[in-house]
Short mmCIF file of C-alpha atoms in Angstrom, two decimals:
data_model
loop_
_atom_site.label_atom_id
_atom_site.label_comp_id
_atom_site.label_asym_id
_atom_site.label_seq_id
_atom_site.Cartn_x
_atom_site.Cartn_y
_atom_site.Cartn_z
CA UNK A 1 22.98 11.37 -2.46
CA UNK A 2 21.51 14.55 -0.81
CA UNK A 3 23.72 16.86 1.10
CA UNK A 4 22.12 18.83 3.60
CA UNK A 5 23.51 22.58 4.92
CA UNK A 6 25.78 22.17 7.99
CA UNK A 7 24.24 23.44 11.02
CA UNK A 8 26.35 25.68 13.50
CA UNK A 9 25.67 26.33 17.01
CA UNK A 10 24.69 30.07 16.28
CA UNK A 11 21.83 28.47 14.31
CA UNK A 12 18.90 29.25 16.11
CA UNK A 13 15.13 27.72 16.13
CA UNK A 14 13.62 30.74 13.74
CA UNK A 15 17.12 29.29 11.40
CA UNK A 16 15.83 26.11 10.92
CA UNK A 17 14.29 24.48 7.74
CA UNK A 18 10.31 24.43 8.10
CA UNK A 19 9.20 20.76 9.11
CA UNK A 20 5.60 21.80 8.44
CA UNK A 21 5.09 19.11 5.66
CA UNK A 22 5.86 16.27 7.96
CA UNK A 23 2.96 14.66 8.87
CA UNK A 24 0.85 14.88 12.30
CA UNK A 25 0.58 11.93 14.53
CA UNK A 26 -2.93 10.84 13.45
CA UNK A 27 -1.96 11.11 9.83
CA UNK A 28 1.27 9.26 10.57
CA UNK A 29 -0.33 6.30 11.87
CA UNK A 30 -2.82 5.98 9.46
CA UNK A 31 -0.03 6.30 6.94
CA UNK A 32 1.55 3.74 8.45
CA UNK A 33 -0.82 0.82 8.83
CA UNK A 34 -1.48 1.65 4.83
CA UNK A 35 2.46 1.06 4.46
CA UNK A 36 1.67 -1.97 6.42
CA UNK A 37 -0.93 -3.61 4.48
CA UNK A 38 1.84 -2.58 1.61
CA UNK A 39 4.66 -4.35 2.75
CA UNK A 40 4.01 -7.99 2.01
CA UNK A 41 4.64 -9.58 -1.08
CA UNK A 42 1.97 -11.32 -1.46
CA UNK A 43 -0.72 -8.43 -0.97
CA UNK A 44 1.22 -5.88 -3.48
CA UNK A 45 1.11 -8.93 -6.26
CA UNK A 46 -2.78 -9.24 -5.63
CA UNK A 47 -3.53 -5.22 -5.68
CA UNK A 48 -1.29 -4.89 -9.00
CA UNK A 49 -3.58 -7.98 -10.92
CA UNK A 50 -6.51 -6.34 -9.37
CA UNK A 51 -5.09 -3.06 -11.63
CA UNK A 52 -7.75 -3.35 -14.49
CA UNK A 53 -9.95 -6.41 -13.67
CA UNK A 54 -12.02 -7.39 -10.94
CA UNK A 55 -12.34 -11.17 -9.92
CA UNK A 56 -12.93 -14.00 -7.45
CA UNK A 57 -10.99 -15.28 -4.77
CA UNK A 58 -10.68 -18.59 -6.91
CA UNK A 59 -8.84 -16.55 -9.86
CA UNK A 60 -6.68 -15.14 -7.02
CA UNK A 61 -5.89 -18.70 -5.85
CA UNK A 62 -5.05 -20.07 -8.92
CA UNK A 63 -2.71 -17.04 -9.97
CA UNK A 64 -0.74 -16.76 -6.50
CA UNK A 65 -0.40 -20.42 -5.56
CA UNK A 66 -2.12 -20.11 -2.02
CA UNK A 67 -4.25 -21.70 -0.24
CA UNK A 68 -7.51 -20.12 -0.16
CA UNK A 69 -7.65 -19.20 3.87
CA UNK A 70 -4.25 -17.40 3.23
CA UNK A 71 -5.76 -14.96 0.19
CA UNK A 72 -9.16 -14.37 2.32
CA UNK A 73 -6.63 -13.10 5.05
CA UNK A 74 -4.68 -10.92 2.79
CA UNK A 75 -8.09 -9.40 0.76
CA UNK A 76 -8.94 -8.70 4.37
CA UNK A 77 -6.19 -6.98 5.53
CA UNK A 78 -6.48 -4.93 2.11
CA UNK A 79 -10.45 -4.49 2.97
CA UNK A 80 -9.57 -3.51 5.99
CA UNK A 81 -7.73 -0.55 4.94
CA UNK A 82 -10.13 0.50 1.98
CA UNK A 83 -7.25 -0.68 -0.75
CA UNK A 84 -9.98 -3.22 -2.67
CA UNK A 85 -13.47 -3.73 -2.25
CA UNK A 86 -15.47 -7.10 -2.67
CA UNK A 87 -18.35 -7.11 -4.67
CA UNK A 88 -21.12 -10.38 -4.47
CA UNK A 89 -22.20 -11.49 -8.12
CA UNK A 90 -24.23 -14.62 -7.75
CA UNK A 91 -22.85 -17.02 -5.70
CA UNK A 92 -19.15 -15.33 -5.58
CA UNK A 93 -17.60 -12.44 -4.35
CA UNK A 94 -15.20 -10.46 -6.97
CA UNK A 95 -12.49 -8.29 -5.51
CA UNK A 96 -11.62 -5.00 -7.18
CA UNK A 97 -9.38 -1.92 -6.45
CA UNK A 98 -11.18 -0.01 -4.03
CA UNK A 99 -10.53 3.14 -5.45
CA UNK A 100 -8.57 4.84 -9.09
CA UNK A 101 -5.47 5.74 -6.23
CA UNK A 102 -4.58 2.00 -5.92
CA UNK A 103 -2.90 1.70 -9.35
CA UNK A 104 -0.65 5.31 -9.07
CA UNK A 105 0.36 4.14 -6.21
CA UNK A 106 1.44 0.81 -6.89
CA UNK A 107 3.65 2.75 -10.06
CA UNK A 108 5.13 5.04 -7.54
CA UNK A 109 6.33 2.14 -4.89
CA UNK A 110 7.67 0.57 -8.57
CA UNK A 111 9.56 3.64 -9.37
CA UNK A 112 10.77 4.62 -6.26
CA UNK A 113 11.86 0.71 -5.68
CA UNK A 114 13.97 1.11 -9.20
CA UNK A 115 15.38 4.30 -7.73
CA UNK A 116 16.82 3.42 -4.50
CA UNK A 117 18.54 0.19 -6.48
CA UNK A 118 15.76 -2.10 -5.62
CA UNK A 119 14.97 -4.33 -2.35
CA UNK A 120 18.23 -5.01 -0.74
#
């Protein structure tokens, strides 16, 4: 649990903690609509077997158990916010991590969800 420093009333502004770390309001929202795309099951389970391997929407049919209109939605939300990438080979379009941050990331939500005492 973290304890924070009571504050009195003789605390004044020049007192206080610097807040300069917190985000600004453009950063914030983009931070948020990446959370976003983050928060559903389904598109977390897709970006972590994207980790290593890149592969049709078929393979991501088969291995999630949707339909195929519901994974095209969810690659497109994570298109949409630059988290995987499609690439066309032939007659098919393989879907890969859009960029070497996906996978950290991915670990950190993991850790941080083992931290906290997992979804509640």
């Amino acid at each position: 649990m973290i304890t924070y420093p009571a504050v009195s009333e003789a605390d004044t502004l020049q007192d206080q903690p610097d807040l300069s770390p917190m985000p600004g309001v453009d950063e914030a929202r983009q931070l948020a609509a990446l959370t976003q795309a983050l928060g559903d099951p389904v598109r977390l389970r897709i970006l972590a077997a994207l980790e290593s391997v890149c592969v049709p929407v078929g393979t991501i049919v088969d291995a999630t158990g949707l339909r195929q209109p519901a994974v095209s939605h969810h690659l497109r939300v994570l298109r949409d916010r630059g988290l995987v990438r499609g690439e066309r080979r032939g007659t098919y379009i393989y879907y890969c991590l859009a960029t070497d941050s996906v996978a950290p990331a991915i670990e950190a939500l993991r850790r941080l969800s083992a931290s906290v005492g997992g979804a509640r």
